[in-house]
PDB file of N, CA and C in Angstrom:
ATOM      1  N   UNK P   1      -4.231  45.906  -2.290  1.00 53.00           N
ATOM      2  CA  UNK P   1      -3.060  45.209  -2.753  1.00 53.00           C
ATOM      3  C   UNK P   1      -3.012  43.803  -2.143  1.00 53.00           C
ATOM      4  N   UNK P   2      -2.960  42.901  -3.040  1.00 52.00           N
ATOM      5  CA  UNK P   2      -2.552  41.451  -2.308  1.00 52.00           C
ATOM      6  C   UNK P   2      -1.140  41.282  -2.419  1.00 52.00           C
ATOM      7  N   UNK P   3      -0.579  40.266  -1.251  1.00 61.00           N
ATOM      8  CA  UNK P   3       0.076  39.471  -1.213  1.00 61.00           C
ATOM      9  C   UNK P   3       0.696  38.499  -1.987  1.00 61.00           C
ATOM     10  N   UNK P   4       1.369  38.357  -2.647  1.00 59.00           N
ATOM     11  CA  UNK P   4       2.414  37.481  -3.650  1.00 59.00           C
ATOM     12  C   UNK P   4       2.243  36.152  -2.552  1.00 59.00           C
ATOM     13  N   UNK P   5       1.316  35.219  -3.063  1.00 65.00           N
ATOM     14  CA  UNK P   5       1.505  34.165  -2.443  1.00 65.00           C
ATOM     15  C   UNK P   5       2.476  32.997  -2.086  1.00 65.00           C
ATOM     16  N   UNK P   6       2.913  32.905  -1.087  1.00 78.00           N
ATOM     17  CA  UNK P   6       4.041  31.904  -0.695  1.00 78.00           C
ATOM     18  C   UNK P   6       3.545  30.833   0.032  1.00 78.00           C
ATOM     19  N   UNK P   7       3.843  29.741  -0.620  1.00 79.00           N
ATOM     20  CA  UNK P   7       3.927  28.244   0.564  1.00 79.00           C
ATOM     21  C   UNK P   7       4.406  28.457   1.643  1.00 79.00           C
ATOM     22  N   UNK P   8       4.036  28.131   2.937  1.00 90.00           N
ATOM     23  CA  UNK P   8       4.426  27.877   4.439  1.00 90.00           C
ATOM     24  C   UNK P   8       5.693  26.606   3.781  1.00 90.00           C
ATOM     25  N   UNK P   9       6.717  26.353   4.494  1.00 90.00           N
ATOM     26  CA  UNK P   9       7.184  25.580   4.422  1.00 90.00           C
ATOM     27  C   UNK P   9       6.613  24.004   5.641  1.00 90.00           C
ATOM     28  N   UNK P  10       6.073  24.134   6.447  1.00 91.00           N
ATOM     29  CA  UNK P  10       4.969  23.239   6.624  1.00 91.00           C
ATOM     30  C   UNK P  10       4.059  22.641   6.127  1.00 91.00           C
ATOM     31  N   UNK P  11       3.033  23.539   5.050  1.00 91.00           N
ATOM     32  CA  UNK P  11       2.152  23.276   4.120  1.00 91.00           C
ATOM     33  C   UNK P  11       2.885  21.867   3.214  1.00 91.00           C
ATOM     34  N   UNK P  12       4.161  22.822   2.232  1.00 91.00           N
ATOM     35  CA  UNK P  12       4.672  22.250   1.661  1.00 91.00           C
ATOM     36  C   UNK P  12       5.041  20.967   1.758  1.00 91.00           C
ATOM     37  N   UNK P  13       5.626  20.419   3.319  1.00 94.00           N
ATOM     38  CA  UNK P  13       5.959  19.029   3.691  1.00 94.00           C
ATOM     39  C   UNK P  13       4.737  18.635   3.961  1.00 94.00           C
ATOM     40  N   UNK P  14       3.991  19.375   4.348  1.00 95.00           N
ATOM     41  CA  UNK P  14       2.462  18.193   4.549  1.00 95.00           C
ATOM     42  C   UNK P  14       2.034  17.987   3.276  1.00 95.00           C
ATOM     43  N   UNK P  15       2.310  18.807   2.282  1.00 95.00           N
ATOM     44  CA  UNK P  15       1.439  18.267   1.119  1.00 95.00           C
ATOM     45  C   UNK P  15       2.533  16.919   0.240  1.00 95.00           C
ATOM     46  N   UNK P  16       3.582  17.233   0.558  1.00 96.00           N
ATOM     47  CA  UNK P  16       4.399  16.340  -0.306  1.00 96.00           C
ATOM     48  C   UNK P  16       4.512  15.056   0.713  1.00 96.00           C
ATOM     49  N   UNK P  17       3.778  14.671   2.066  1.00 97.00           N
ATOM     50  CA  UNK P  17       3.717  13.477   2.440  1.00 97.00           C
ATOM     51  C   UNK P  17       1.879  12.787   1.901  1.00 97.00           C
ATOM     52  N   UNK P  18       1.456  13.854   1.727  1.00 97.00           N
ATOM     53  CA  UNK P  18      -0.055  13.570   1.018  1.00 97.00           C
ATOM     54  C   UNK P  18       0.305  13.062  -0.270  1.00 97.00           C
ATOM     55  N   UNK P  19       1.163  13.278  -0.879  1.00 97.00           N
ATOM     56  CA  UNK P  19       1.307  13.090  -2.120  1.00 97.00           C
ATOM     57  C   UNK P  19       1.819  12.003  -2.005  1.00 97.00           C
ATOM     58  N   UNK P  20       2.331  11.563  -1.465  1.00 97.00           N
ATOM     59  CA  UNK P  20       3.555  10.320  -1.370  1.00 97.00           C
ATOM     60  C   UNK P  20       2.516   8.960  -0.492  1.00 97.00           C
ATOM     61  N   UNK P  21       1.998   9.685   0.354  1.00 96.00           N
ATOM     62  CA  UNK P  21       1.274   8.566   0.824  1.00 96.00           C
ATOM     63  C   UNK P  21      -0.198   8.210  -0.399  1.00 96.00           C
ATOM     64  N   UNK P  22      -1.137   9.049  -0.804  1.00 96.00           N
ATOM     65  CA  UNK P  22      -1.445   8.891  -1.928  1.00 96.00           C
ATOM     66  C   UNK P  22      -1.490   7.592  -2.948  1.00 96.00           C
ATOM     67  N   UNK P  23       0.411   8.647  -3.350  1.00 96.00           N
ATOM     68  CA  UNK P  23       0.893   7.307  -4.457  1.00 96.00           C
ATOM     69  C   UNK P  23       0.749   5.867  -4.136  1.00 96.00           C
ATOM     70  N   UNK P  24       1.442   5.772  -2.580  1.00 94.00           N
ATOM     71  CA  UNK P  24       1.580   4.376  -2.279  1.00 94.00           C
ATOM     72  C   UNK P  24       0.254   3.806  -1.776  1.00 94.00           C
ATOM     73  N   UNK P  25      -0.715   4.334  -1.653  1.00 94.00           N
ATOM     74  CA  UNK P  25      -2.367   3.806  -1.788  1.00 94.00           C
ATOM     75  C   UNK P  25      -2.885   2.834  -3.050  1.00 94.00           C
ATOM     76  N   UNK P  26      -2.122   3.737  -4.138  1.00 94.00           N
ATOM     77  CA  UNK P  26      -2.758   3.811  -5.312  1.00 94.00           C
ATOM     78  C   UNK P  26      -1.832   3.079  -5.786  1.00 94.00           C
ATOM     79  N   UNK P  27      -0.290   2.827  -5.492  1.00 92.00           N
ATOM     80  CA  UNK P  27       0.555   1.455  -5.716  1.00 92.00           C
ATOM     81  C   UNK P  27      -0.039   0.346  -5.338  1.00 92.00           C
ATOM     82  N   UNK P  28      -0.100   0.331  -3.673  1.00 89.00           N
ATOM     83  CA  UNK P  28      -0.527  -1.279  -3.473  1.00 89.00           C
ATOM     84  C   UNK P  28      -1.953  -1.668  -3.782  1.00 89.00           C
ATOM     85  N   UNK P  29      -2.714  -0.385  -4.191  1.00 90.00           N
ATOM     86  CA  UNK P  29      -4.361  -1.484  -5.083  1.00 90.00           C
ATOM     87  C   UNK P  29      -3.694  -1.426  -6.488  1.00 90.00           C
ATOM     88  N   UNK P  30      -2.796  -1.212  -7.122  1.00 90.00           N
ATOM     89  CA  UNK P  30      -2.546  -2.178  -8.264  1.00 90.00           C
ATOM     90  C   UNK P  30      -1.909  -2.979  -8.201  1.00 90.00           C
ATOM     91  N   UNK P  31      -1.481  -3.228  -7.642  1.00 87.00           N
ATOM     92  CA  UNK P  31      -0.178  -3.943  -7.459  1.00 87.00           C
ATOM     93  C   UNK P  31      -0.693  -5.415  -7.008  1.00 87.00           C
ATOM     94  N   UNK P  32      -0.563  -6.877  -7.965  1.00 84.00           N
ATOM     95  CA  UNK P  32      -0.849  -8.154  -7.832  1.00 84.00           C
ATOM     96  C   UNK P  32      -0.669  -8.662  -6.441  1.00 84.00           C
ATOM     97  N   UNK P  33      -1.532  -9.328  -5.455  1.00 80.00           N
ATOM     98  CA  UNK P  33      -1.557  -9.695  -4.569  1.00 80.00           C
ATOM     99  C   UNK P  33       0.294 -10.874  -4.527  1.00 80.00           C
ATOM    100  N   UNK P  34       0.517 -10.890  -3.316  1.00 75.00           N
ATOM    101  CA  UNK P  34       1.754 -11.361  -3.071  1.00 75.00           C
ATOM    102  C   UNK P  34       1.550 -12.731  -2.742  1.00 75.00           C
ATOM    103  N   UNK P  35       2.298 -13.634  -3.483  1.00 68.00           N
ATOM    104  CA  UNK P  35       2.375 -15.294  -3.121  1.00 68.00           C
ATOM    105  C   UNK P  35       2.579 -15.169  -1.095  1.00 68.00           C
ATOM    106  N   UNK P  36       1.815 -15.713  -0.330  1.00 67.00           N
ATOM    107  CA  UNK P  36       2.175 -16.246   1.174  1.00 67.00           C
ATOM    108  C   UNK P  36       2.818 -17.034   1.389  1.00 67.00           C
ATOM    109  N   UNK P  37       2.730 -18.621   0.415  1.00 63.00           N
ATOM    110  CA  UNK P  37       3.349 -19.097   1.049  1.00 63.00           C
ATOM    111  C   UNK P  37       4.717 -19.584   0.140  1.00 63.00           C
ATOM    112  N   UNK P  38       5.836 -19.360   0.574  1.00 70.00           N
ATOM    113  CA  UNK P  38       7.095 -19.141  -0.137  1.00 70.00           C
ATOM    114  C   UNK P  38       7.925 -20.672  -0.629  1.00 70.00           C
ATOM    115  N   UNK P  39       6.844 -21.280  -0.852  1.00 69.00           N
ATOM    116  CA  UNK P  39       7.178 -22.344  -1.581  1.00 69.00           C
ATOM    117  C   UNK P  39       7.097 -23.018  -3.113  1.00 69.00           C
ATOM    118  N   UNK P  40       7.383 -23.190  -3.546  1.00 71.00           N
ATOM    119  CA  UNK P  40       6.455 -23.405  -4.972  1.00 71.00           C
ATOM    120  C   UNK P  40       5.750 -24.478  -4.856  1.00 71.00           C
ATOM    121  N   UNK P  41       5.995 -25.511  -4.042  1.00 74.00           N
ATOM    122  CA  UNK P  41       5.157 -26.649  -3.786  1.00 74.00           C
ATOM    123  C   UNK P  41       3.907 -26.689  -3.358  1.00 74.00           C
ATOM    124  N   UNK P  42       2.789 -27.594  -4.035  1.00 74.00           N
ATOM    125  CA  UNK P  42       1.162 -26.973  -3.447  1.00 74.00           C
ATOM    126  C   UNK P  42       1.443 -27.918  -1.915  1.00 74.00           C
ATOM    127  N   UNK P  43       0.556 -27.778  -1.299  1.00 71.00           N
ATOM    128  CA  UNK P  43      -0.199 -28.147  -0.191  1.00 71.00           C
ATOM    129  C   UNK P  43      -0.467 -29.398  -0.465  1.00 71.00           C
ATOM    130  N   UNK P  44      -0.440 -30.690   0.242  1.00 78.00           N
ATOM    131  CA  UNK P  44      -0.993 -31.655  -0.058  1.00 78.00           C
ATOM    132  C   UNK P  44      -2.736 -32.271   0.526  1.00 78.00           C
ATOM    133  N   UNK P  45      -3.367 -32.355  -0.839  1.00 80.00           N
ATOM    134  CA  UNK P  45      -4.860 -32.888  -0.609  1.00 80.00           C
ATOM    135  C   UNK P  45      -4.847 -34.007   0.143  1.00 80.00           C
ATOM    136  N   UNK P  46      -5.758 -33.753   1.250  1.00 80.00           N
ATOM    137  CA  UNK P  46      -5.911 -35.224   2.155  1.00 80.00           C
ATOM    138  C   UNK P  46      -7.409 -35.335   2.370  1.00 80.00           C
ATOM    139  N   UNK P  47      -8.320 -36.387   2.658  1.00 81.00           N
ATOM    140  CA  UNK P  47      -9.277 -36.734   2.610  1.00 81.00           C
ATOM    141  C   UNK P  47      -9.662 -36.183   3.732  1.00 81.00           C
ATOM    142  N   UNK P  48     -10.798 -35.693   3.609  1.00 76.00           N
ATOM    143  CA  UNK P  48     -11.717 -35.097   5.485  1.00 76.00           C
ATOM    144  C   UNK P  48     -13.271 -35.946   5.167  1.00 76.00           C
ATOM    145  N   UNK P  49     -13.629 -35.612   6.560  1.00 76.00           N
ATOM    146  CA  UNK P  49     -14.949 -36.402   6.719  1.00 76.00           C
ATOM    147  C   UNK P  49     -15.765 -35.389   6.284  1.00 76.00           C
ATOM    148  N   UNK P  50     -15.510 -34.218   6.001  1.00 71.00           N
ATOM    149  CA  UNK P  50     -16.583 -33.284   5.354  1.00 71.00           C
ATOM    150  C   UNK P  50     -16.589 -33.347   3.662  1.00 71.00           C
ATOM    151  N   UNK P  51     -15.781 -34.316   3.125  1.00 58.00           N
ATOM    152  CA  UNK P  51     -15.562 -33.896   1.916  1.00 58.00           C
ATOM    153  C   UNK P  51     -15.944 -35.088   1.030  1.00 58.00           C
TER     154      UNK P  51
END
């Protein structure tokens, strides 16, 4: 005779932070890289001796 299988309630929270962490793996590689610098203004080009 087997056992009627039941989730540990441990299992259960470990698997639903697997799941969740997962998702948010698989959110931030789609997810469009984020503007740095919080300006809309570019940078201003200045002349160098390498250039």
């Amino acid at each position: 005779m087997l056992k009627p299988s039941r989730i540990s309630r441990r299992r259960f929270l470990l698997s639903g932070v697997a799941v969740a962490g997962a998702a948010m793996v698989v959110g931030w590689g789609v997810a469009p890289p984020r503007q740095r610098l919080h300006s809309k203004a570019k940078l201003p080009v200045e002349k160098t001796p390498w250039r």
